[in-house]
Amino acid sequence: LGEGGIPIVKSEVETGPMWLKARDTLNCICDMAEAEDVVFTLENLNLLDHPGCPFGSTAAVLALVSSINRPQLRINLDLYHTQIGEGDIVRWCEKCLPFIGEVQVADNPGRCEPGTGEMNWPNIARALFDMGYRGPVGLEAFAQNDPEAALVAFRRAFTL
């Protein structure tokens, strides 16, 4: 990705060769991760904010990561991007659950802290907990006003 998260080479459709190259590349990354005893995550994006981004959906990232199916590669499930690209957040969390390495949070619209947009964060947090997710949840958002208040809102949304 280049300036502003826009793809340098845009592609509206992923071709078969692109899928094969992505799988080969991610398998090489997994080999390196295994040698270093680390885990990499692949973030889902959305095509509204990142037009022309290949594999720019939750569905595509899940398909890639699950087809590789190695513990060194997980999904950085960005719920802001999922909301814009696909919606149906809780069902996507369920589908991605076995492959989630991290969940990222920002409200929509505006990409600000929980409680500033349309997303029901306490419901999403409860659903993640109920389905057994215990991994990291990160706030990747802009503070609507006060950064400290944004952190408080994040903690409040994810404290059960």
PDB file of N, CA, C and O in Angstrom, residues 46-117:
ATOM      1  N   ASN A  46     -11.066  -2.710   3.785  1.00  0.00           N
ATOM      2  CA  ASN A  46     -12.320  -2.523   3.039  1.00  0.00           C
ATOM      3  C   ASN A  46     -12.020  -1.716   1.791  1.00  0.00           C
ATOM      4  O   ASN A  46     -11.081  -0.919   1.761  1.00  0.00           O
ATOM      5  N   LEU A  47     -12.827  -1.929   0.769  1.00  0.00           N
ATOM      6  CA  LEU A  47     -12.570  -1.293  -0.518  1.00  0.00           C
ATOM      7  C   LEU A  47     -13.049   0.147  -0.602  1.00  0.00           C
ATOM      8  O   LEU A  47     -12.656   0.869  -1.515  1.00  0.00           O
ATOM      9  N   LEU A  48     -13.851   0.591   0.350  1.00  0.00           N
ATOM     10  CA  LEU A  48     -14.255   2.001   0.372  1.00  0.00           C
ATOM     11  C   LEU A  48     -13.059   2.877   0.756  1.00  0.00           C
ATOM     12  O   LEU A  48     -12.767   3.882   0.109  1.00  0.00           O
ATOM     13  N   ASP A  49     -12.346   2.494   1.814  1.00  0.00           N
ATOM     14  CA  ASP A  49     -11.173   3.245   2.265  1.00  0.00           C
ATOM     15  C   ASP A  49      -9.914   2.901   1.467  1.00  0.00           C
ATOM     16  O   ASP A  49      -8.976   3.697   1.406  1.00  0.00           O
ATOM     17  N   HIS A  50      -9.872   1.697   0.900  1.00  0.00           N
ATOM     18  CA  HIS A  50      -8.688   1.204   0.186  1.00  0.00           C
ATOM     19  C   HIS A  50      -9.099   0.685  -1.196  1.00  0.00           C
ATOM     20  O   HIS A  50      -8.999  -0.504  -1.481  1.00  0.00           O
ATOM     21  N   PRO A  51      -9.589   1.571  -2.068  1.00  0.00           N
ATOM     22  CA  PRO A  51     -10.081   1.115  -3.367  1.00  0.00           C
ATOM     23  C   PRO A  51      -8.994   0.423  -4.184  1.00  0.00           C
ATOM     24  O   PRO A  51      -7.857   0.875  -4.215  1.00  0.00           O
ATOM     25  N   GLY A  52      -9.385  -0.684  -4.810  1.00  0.00           N
ATOM     26  CA  GLY A  52      -8.450  -1.423  -5.645  1.00  0.00           C
ATOM     27  C   GLY A  52      -7.503  -2.320  -4.885  1.00  0.00           C
ATOM     28  O   GLY A  52      -6.576  -2.890  -5.461  1.00  0.00           O
ATOM     29  N   CYS A  53      -7.709  -2.473  -3.587  1.00  0.00           N
ATOM     30  CA  CYS A  53      -6.821  -3.320  -2.779  1.00  0.00           C
ATOM     31  C   CYS A  53      -7.147  -4.793  -3.014  1.00  0.00           C
ATOM     32  O   CYS A  53      -8.261  -5.228  -2.742  1.00  0.00           O
ATOM     33  N   PRO A  54      -6.197  -5.565  -3.532  1.00  0.00           N
ATOM     34  CA  PRO A  54      -6.475  -6.989  -3.676  1.00  0.00           C
ATOM     35  C   PRO A  54      -6.652  -7.632  -2.301  1.00  0.00           C
ATOM     36  O   PRO A  54      -6.029  -7.213  -1.330  1.00  0.00           O
ATOM     37  N   PHE A  55      -7.502  -8.614  -2.251  1.00  0.00           N
ATOM     38  CA  PHE A  55      -7.815  -9.310  -1.000  1.00  0.00           C
ATOM     39  C   PHE A  55      -8.346  -8.322   0.034  1.00  0.00           C
ATOM     40  O   PHE A  55      -8.056  -8.437   1.218  1.00  0.00           O
ATOM     41  N   GLY A  56      -9.126  -7.341  -0.419  1.00  0.00           N
ATOM     42  CA  GLY A  56      -9.602  -6.253   0.423  1.00  0.00           C
ATOM     43  C   GLY A  56     -10.943  -6.537   1.073  1.00  0.00           C
ATOM     44  O   GLY A  56     -11.839  -5.716   0.983  1.00  0.00           O
ATOM     45  N   SER A  57     -11.053  -7.692   1.725  1.00  0.00           N
ATOM     46  CA  SER A  57     -12.290  -8.019   2.431  1.00  0.00           C
ATOM     47  C   SER A  57     -11.997  -9.015   3.538  1.00  0.00           C
ATOM     48  O   SER A  57     -10.981  -9.707   3.520  1.00  0.00           O
ATOM     49  N   THR A  58     -12.904  -9.076   4.471  1.00  0.00           N
ATOM     50  CA  THR A  58     -12.792 -10.073   5.535  1.00  0.00           C
ATOM     51  C   THR A  58     -12.847 -11.468   4.935  1.00  0.00           C
ATOM     52  O   THR A  58     -12.076 -12.359   5.333  1.00  0.00           O
ATOM     53  N   ALA A  59     -13.740 -11.672   3.975  1.00  0.00           N
ATOM     54  CA  ALA A  59     -13.891 -12.989   3.347  1.00  0.00           C
ATOM     55  C   ALA A  59     -12.604 -13.437   2.667  1.00  0.00           C
ATOM     56  O   ALA A  59     -12.189 -14.603   2.812  1.00  0.00           O
ATOM     57  N   ALA A  60     -11.942 -12.535   1.950  1.00  0.00           N
ATOM     58  CA  ALA A  60     -10.710 -12.900   1.246  1.00  0.00           C
ATOM     59  C   ALA A  60      -9.583 -13.223   2.229  1.00  0.00           C
ATOM     60  O   ALA A  60      -8.843 -14.201   2.040  1.00  0.00           O
ATOM     61  N   VAL A  61      -9.457 -12.424   3.291  1.00  0.00           N
ATOM     62  CA  VAL A  61      -8.397 -12.671   4.276  1.00  0.00           C
ATOM     63  C   VAL A  61      -8.656 -13.992   5.008  1.00  0.00           C
ATOM     64  O   VAL A  61      -7.741 -14.785   5.211  1.00  0.00           O
ATOM     65  N   LEU A  62      -9.903 -14.257   5.356  1.00  0.00           N
ATOM     66  CA  LEU A  62     -10.232 -15.537   5.987  1.00  0.00           C
ATOM     67  C   LEU A  62      -9.915 -16.691   5.045  1.00  0.00           C
ATOM     68  O   LEU A  62      -9.340 -17.703   5.468  1.00  0.00           O
ATOM     69  N   ALA A  63     -10.256 -16.557   3.785  1.00  0.00           N
ATOM     70  CA  ALA A  63      -9.962 -17.628   2.818  1.00  0.00           C
ATOM     71  C   ALA A  63      -8.458 -17.875   2.712  1.00  0.00           C
ATOM     72  O   ALA A  63      -8.013 -19.032   2.702  1.00  0.00           O
ATOM     73  N   LEU A  64      -7.666 -16.817   2.651  1.00  0.00           N
ATOM     74  CA  LEU A  64      -6.212 -16.981   2.570  1.00  0.00           C
ATOM     75  C   LEU A  64      -5.644 -17.639   3.824  1.00  0.00           C
ATOM     76  O   LEU A  64      -4.917 -18.636   3.746  1.00  0.00           O
ATOM     77  N   VAL A  65      -5.959 -17.075   4.974  1.00  0.00           N
ATOM     78  CA  VAL A  65      -5.375 -17.569   6.232  1.00  0.00           C
ATOM     79  C   VAL A  65      -5.831 -18.997   6.512  1.00  0.00           C
ATOM     80  O   VAL A  65      -5.023 -19.852   6.902  1.00  0.00           O
ATOM     81  N   SER A  66      -7.093 -19.291   6.293  1.00  0.00           N
ATOM     82  CA  SER A  66      -7.586 -20.655   6.570  1.00  0.00           C
ATOM     83  C   SER A  66      -7.039 -21.660   5.565  1.00  0.00           C
ATOM     84  O   SER A  66      -6.829 -22.824   5.906  1.00  0.00           O
ATOM     85  N   SER A  67      -6.770 -21.234   4.334  1.00  0.00           N
ATOM     86  CA  SER A  67      -6.214 -22.176   3.354  1.00  0.00           C
ATOM     87  C   SER A  67      -4.764 -22.513   3.682  1.00  0.00           C
ATOM     88  O   SER A  67      -4.297 -23.608   3.396  1.00  0.00           O
ATOM     89  N   ILE A  68      -4.054 -21.584   4.285  1.00  0.00           N
ATOM     90  CA  ILE A  68      -2.673 -21.847   4.721  1.00  0.00           C
ATOM     91  C   ILE A  68      -2.682 -22.656   6.004  1.00  0.00           C
ATOM     92  O   ILE A  68      -1.895 -23.582   6.177  1.00  0.00           O
ATOM     93  N   ASN A  69      -3.570 -22.292   6.921  1.00  0.00           N
ATOM     94  CA  ASN A  69      -3.821 -23.061   8.141  1.00  0.00           C
ATOM     95  C   ASN A  69      -2.544 -23.428   8.901  1.00  0.00           C
ATOM     96  O   ASN A  69      -2.293 -24.583   9.216  1.00  0.00           O
ATOM     97  N   ARG A  70      -1.758 -22.416   9.197  1.00  0.00           N
ATOM     98  CA  ARG A  70      -0.539 -22.601   9.992  1.00  0.00           C
ATOM     99  C   ARG A  70      -0.618 -21.682  11.208  1.00  0.00           C
ATOM    100  O   ARG A  70      -1.114 -20.554  11.106  1.00  0.00           O
ATOM    101  N   PRO A  71      -0.126 -22.131  12.355  1.00  0.00           N
ATOM    102  CA  PRO A  71      -0.239 -21.313  13.577  1.00  0.00           C
ATOM    103  C   PRO A  71       0.591 -20.025  13.532  1.00  0.00           C
ATOM    104  O   PRO A  71       0.382 -19.147  14.360  1.00  0.00           O
ATOM    105  N   GLN A  72       1.481 -19.910  12.576  1.00  0.00           N
ATOM    106  CA  GLN A  72       2.316 -18.702  12.471  1.00  0.00           C
ATOM    107  C   GLN A  72       1.608 -17.557  11.747  1.00  0.00           C
ATOM    108  O   GLN A  72       2.134 -16.463  11.645  1.00  0.00           O
ATOM    109  N   LEU A  73       0.403 -17.820  11.221  1.00  0.00           N
ATOM    110  CA  LEU A  73      -0.337 -16.786  10.507  1.00  0.00           C
ATOM    111  C   LEU A  73      -1.758 -16.731  11.035  1.00  0.00           C
ATOM    112  O   LEU A  73      -2.485 -17.730  11.028  1.00  0.00           O
ATOM    113  N   ARG A  74      -2.163 -15.562  11.489  1.00  0.00           N
ATOM    114  CA  ARG A  74      -3.498 -15.350  12.025  1.00  0.00           C
ATOM    115  C   ARG A  74      -4.106 -14.101  11.380  1.00  0.00           C
ATOM    116  O   ARG A  74      -3.432 -13.351  10.688  1.00  0.00           O
ATOM    117  N   ILE A  75      -5.355 -13.880  11.660  1.00  0.00           N
ATOM    118  CA  ILE A  75      -6.060 -12.712  11.143  1.00  0.00           C
ATOM    119  C   ILE A  75      -6.017 -11.591  12.174  1.00  0.00           C
ATOM    120  O   ILE A  75      -6.292 -11.816  13.354  1.00  0.00           O
ATOM    121  N   ASN A  76      -5.678 -10.406  11.709  1.00  0.00           N
ATOM    122  CA  ASN A  76      -5.864  -9.197  12.496  1.00  0.00           C
ATOM    123  C   ASN A  76      -7.254  -8.708  12.085  1.00  0.00           C
ATOM    124  O   ASN A  76      -7.396  -7.995  11.099  1.00  0.00           O
ATOM    125  N   LEU A  77      -8.261  -9.159  12.788  1.00  0.00           N
ATOM    126  CA  LEU A  77      -9.644  -8.886  12.419  1.00  0.00           C
ATOM    127  C   LEU A  77     -10.011  -7.463  12.804  1.00  0.00           C
ATOM    128  O   LEU A  77     -10.283  -7.169  13.964  1.00  0.00           O
ATOM    129  N   ASP A  78     -10.004  -6.571  11.821  1.00  0.00           N
ATOM    130  CA  ASP A  78     -10.322  -5.164  12.046  1.00  0.00           C
ATOM    131  C   ASP A  78     -11.825  -5.002  11.855  1.00  0.00           C
ATOM    132  O   ASP A  78     -12.334  -5.057  10.736  1.00  0.00           O
ATOM    133  N   LEU A  79     -12.528  -4.804  12.955  1.00  0.00           N
ATOM    134  CA  LEU A  79     -13.989  -4.769  12.910  1.00  0.00           C
ATOM    135  C   LEU A  79     -14.522  -3.506  12.242  1.00  0.00           C
ATOM    136  O   LEU A  79     -15.633  -3.521  11.692  1.00  0.00           O
ATOM    137  N   TYR A  80     -13.762  -2.448  12.245  1.00  0.00           N
ATOM    138  CA  TYR A  80     -14.139  -1.249  11.488  1.00  0.00           C
ATOM    139  C   TYR A  80     -14.233  -1.604  10.000  1.00  0.00           C
ATOM    140  O   TYR A  80     -15.211  -1.287   9.330  1.00  0.00           O
ATOM    141  N   HIS A  81     -13.196  -2.261   9.473  1.00  0.00           N
ATOM    142  CA  HIS A  81     -13.191  -2.639   8.067  1.00  0.00           C
ATOM    143  C   HIS A  81     -14.297  -3.655   7.757  1.00  0.00           C
ATOM    144  O   HIS A  81     -14.938  -3.577   6.712  1.00  0.00           O
ATOM    145  N   THR A  82     -14.510  -4.602   8.664  1.00  0.00           N
ATOM    146  CA  THR A  82     -15.572  -5.583   8.447  1.00  0.00           C
ATOM    147  C   THR A  82     -16.930  -4.901   8.386  1.00  0.00           C
ATOM    148  O   THR A  82     -17.762  -5.224   7.538  1.00  0.00           O
ATOM    149  N   GLN A  83     -17.162  -3.941   9.272  1.00  0.00           N
ATOM    150  CA  GLN A  83     -18.449  -3.224   9.276  1.00  0.00           C
ATOM    151  C   GLN A  83     -18.686  -2.527   7.946  1.00  0.00           C
ATOM    152  O   GLN A  83     -19.780  -2.586   7.390  1.00  0.00           O
ATOM    153  N   ILE A  84     -17.673  -1.869   7.425  1.00  0.00           N
ATOM    154  CA  ILE A  84     -17.823  -1.151   6.161  1.00  0.00           C
ATOM    155  C   ILE A  84     -17.954  -2.125   4.992  1.00  0.00           C
ATOM    156  O   ILE A  84     -18.802  -1.943   4.121  1.00  0.00           O
ATOM    157  N   GLY A  85     -17.123  -3.160   4.990  1.00  0.00           N
ATOM    158  CA  GLY A  85     -17.080  -4.066   3.842  1.00  0.00           C
ATOM    159  C   GLY A  85     -18.186  -5.085   3.791  1.00  0.00           C
ATOM    160  O   GLY A  85     -18.739  -5.371   2.723  1.00  0.00           O
ATOM    161  N   GLU A  86     -18.518  -5.657   4.943  1.00  0.00           N
ATOM    162  CA  GLU A  86     -19.490  -6.746   4.951  1.00  0.00           C
ATOM    163  C   GLU A  86     -20.623  -6.563   5.948  1.00  0.00           C
ATOM    164  O   GLU A  86     -21.699  -7.115   5.763  1.00  0.00           O
ATOM    165  N   GLY A  87     -20.383  -5.850   7.042  1.00  0.00           N
ATOM    166  CA  GLY A  87     -21.388  -5.796   8.105  1.00  0.00           C
ATOM    167  C   GLY A  87     -21.461  -7.141   8.803  1.00  0.00           C
ATOM    168  O   GLY A  87     -20.557  -7.968   8.688  1.00  0.00           O
ATOM    169  N   ASP A  88     -22.540  -7.358   9.553  1.00  0.00           N
ATOM    170  CA  ASP A  88     -22.767  -8.660  10.194  1.00  0.00           C
ATOM    171  C   ASP A  88     -21.567  -9.072  11.063  1.00  0.00           C
ATOM    172  O   ASP A  88     -21.056 -10.185  10.984  1.00  0.00           O
ATOM    173  N   ILE A  89     -21.141  -8.161  11.911  1.00  0.00           N
ATOM    174  CA  ILE A  89     -19.905  -8.286  12.684  1.00  0.00           C
ATOM    175  C   ILE A  89     -19.824  -9.580  13.494  1.00  0.00           C
ATOM    176  O   ILE A  89     -18.820 -10.287  13.448  1.00  0.00           O
ATOM    177  N   VAL A  90     -20.857  -9.893  14.245  1.00  0.00           N
ATOM    178  CA  VAL A  90     -20.790 -11.060  15.134  1.00  0.00           C
ATOM    179  C   VAL A  90     -20.619 -12.341  14.327  1.00  0.00           C
ATOM    180  O   VAL A  90     -19.815 -13.204  14.684  1.00  0.00           O
ATOM    181  N   ARG A  91     -21.326 -12.473  13.229  1.00  0.00           N
ATOM    182  CA  ARG A  91     -21.174 -13.688  12.409  1.00  0.00           C
ATOM    183  C   ARG A  91     -19.780 -13.784  11.808  1.00  0.00           C
ATOM    184  O   ARG A  91     -19.223 -14.868  11.698  1.00  0.00           O
ATOM    185  N   TRP A  92     -19.195 -12.655  11.405  1.00  0.00           N
ATOM    186  CA  TRP A  92     -17.828 -12.693  10.890  1.00  0.00           C
ATOM    187  C   TRP A  92     -16.841 -13.053  12.000  1.00  0.00           C
ATOM    188  O   TRP A  92     -15.875 -13.777  11.751  1.00  0.00           O
ATOM    189  N   CYS A  93     -17.081 -12.578  13.204  1.00  0.00           N
ATOM    190  CA  CYS A  93     -16.225 -12.989  14.328  1.00  0.00           C
ATOM    191  C   CYS A  93     -16.293 -14.502  14.513  1.00  0.00           C
ATOM    192  O   CYS A  93     -15.262 -15.155  14.719  1.00  0.00           O
ATOM    193  N   GLU A  94     -17.489 -15.052  14.447  1.00  0.00           N
ATOM    194  CA  GLU A  94     -17.654 -16.511  14.584  1.00  0.00           C
ATOM    195  C   GLU A  94     -16.922 -17.256  13.475  1.00  0.00           C
ATOM    196  O   GLU A  94     -16.228 -18.243  13.736  1.00  0.00           O
ATOM    197  N   LYS A  95     -17.052 -16.802  12.228  1.00  0.00           N
ATOM    198  CA  LYS A  95     -16.396 -17.466  11.097  1.00  0.00           C
ATOM    199  C   LYS A  95     -14.879 -17.408  11.228  1.00  0.00           C
ATOM    200  O   LYS A  95     -14.180 -18.368  10.890  1.00  0.00           O
ATOM    201  N   CYS A  96     -14.374 -16.270  11.677  1.00  0.00           N
ATOM    202  CA  CYS A  96     -12.926 -16.068  11.752  1.00  0.00           C
ATOM    203  C   CYS A  96     -12.303 -16.597  13.039  1.00  0.00           C
ATOM    204  O   CYS A  96     -11.073 -16.731  13.124  1.00  0.00           O
ATOM    205  N   LEU A  97     -13.116 -16.908  14.029  1.00  0.00           N
ATOM    206  CA  LEU A  97     -12.629 -17.219  15.381  1.00  0.00           C
ATOM    207  C   LEU A  97     -11.417 -18.153  15.434  1.00  0.00           C
ATOM    208  O   LEU A  97     -10.443 -17.845  16.127  1.00  0.00           O
ATOM    209  N   PRO A  98     -11.410 -19.277  14.730  1.00  0.00           N
ATOM    210  CA  PRO A  98     -10.255 -20.178  14.858  1.00  0.00           C
ATOM    211  C   PRO A  98      -8.945 -19.569  14.355  1.00  0.00           C
ATOM    212  O   PRO A  98      -7.875 -20.095  14.654  1.00  0.00           O
ATOM    213  N   PHE A  99      -9.039 -18.481  13.612  1.00  0.00           N
ATOM    214  CA  PHE A  99      -7.848 -17.900  12.979  1.00  0.00           C
ATOM    215  C   PHE A  99      -7.524 -16.493  13.467  1.00  0.00           C
ATOM    216  O   PHE A  99      -6.599 -15.871  12.958  1.00  0.00           O
ATOM    217  N   ILE A 100      -8.255 -15.982  14.450  1.00  0.00           N
ATOM    218  CA  ILE A 100      -8.020 -14.613  14.927  1.00  0.00           C
ATOM    219  C   ILE A 100      -6.764 -14.566  15.787  1.00  0.00           C
ATOM    220  O   ILE A 100      -6.608 -15.339  16.734  1.00  0.00           O
ATOM    221  N   GLY A 101      -5.883 -13.620  15.461  1.00  0.00           N
ATOM    222  CA  GLY A 101      -4.713 -13.351  16.284  1.00  0.00           C
ATOM    223  C   GLY A 101      -4.878 -12.078  17.093  1.00  0.00           C
ATOM    224  O   GLY A 101      -4.269 -11.906  18.140  1.00  0.00           O
ATOM    225  N   GLU A 102      -5.698 -11.171  16.578  1.00  0.00           N
ATOM    226  CA  GLU A 102      -5.985  -9.909  17.256  1.00  0.00           C
ATOM    227  C   GLU A 102      -7.280  -9.353  16.681  1.00  0.00           C
ATOM    228  O   GLU A 102      -7.584  -9.564  15.512  1.00  0.00           O
ATOM    229  N   VAL A 103      -8.013  -8.645  17.504  1.00  0.00           N
ATOM    230  CA  VAL A 103      -9.193  -7.911  17.068  1.00  0.00           C
ATOM    231  C   VAL A 103      -8.867  -6.427  17.199  1.00  0.00           C
ATOM    232  O   VAL A 103      -8.333  -5.994  18.220  1.00  0.00           O
ATOM    233  N   GLN A 104      -9.174  -5.665  16.143  1.00  0.00           N
ATOM    234  CA  GLN A 104      -8.984  -4.220  16.197  1.00  0.00           C
ATOM    235  C   GLN A 104     -10.338  -3.527  16.195  1.00  0.00           C
ATOM    236  O   GLN A 104     -11.278  -3.996  15.550  1.00  0.00           O
ATOM    237  N   VAL A 105     -10.392  -2.406  16.894  1.00  0.00           N
ATOM    238  CA  VAL A 105     -11.645  -1.716  17.156  1.00  0.00           C
ATOM    239  C   VAL A 105     -11.549  -0.251  16.735  1.00  0.00           C
ATOM    240  O   VAL A 105     -10.569   0.427  17.043  1.00  0.00           O
ATOM    241  N   ALA A 106     -12.573   0.203  16.040  1.00  0.00           N
ATOM    242  CA  ALA A 106     -12.846   1.623  15.785  1.00  0.00           C
ATOM    243  C   ALA A 106     -14.301   1.707  15.352  1.00  0.00           C
ATOM    244  O   ALA A 106     -14.795   0.812  14.666  1.00  0.00           O
ATOM    245  N   ASP A 107     -14.983   2.743  15.763  1.00  0.00           N
ATOM    246  CA  ASP A 107     -16.401   2.863  15.436  1.00  0.00           C
ATOM    247  C   ASP A 107     -16.580   3.410  14.021  1.00  0.00           C
ATOM    248  O   ASP A 107     -15.668   3.997  13.435  1.00  0.00           O
ATOM    249  N   ASN A 108     -17.759   3.173  13.492  1.00  0.00           N
ATOM    250  CA  ASN A 108     -18.098   3.622  12.154  1.00  0.00           C
ATOM    251  C   ASN A 108     -19.422   4.372  12.208  1.00  0.00           C
ATOM    252  O   ASN A 108     -20.340   3.899  12.870  1.00  0.00           O
ATOM    253  N   PRO A 109     -19.530   5.521  11.558  1.00  0.00           N
ATOM    254  CA  PRO A 109     -18.527   6.197  10.738  1.00  0.00           C
ATOM    255  C   PRO A 109     -17.539   6.995  11.593  1.00  0.00           C
ATOM    256  O   PRO A 109     -17.777   7.219  12.766  1.00  0.00           O
ATOM    257  N   GLY A 110     -16.461   7.409  10.981  1.00  0.00           N
ATOM    258  CA  GLY A 110     -15.506   8.300  11.613  1.00  0.00           C
ATOM    259  C   GLY A 110     -14.243   7.652  12.129  1.00  0.00           C
ATOM    260  O   GLY A 110     -13.286   8.339  12.413  1.00  0.00           O
ATOM    261  N   ARG A 111     -14.240   6.352  12.308  1.00  0.00           N
ATOM    262  CA  ARG A 111     -13.085   5.615  12.822  1.00  0.00           C
ATOM    263  C   ARG A 111     -12.596   6.175  14.158  1.00  0.00           C
ATOM    264  O   ARG A 111     -11.408   6.295  14.420  1.00  0.00           O
ATOM    265  N   CYS A 112     -13.577   6.508  15.021  1.00  0.00           N
ATOM    266  CA  CYS A 112     -13.242   6.996  16.358  1.00  0.00           C
ATOM    267  C   CYS A 112     -13.529   5.907  17.387  1.00  0.00           C
ATOM    268  O   CYS A 112     -13.868   4.781  17.042  1.00  0.00           O
ATOM    269  N   GLU A 113     -13.404   6.253  18.652  1.00  0.00           N
ATOM    270  CA  GLU A 113     -13.546   5.292  19.742  1.00  0.00           C
ATOM    271  C   GLU A 113     -14.972   4.739  19.821  1.00  0.00           C
ATOM    272  O   GLU A 113     -15.912   5.340  19.307  1.00  0.00           O
ATOM    273  N   PRO A 114     -15.118   3.581  20.484  1.00  0.00           N
ATOM    274  CA  PRO A 114     -16.448   3.008  20.692  1.00  0.00           C
ATOM    275  C   PRO A 114     -17.400   4.016  21.319  1.00  0.00           C
ATOM    276  O   PRO A 114     -17.023   4.797  22.191  1.00  0.00           O
ATOM    277  N   GLY A 115     -18.645   3.979  20.823  1.00  0.00           N
ATOM    278  CA  GLY A 115     -19.676   4.870  21.342  1.00  0.00           C
ATOM    279  C   GLY A 115     -19.869   6.126  20.518  1.00  0.00           C
ATOM    280  O   GLY A 115     -20.750   6.925  20.811  1.00  0.00           O
ATOM    281  N   THR A 116     -19.063   6.308  19.474  1.00  0.00           N
ATOM    282  CA  THR A 116     -19.173   7.510  18.644  1.00  0.00           C
ATOM    283  C   THR A 116     -19.886   7.244  17.328  1.00  0.00           C
ATOM    284  O   THR A 116     -20.092   8.172  16.550  1.00  0.00           O
ATOM    285  N   GLY A 117     -20.258   6.002  17.084  1.00  0.00           N
ATOM    286  CA  GLY A 117     -20.879   5.657  15.808  1.00  0.00           C
ATOM    287  C   GLY A 117     -22.001   4.664  15.977  1.00  0.00           C
ATOM    288  O   GLY A 117     -22.645   4.593  17.024  1.00  0.00           O
TER     289      GLY A 117
END
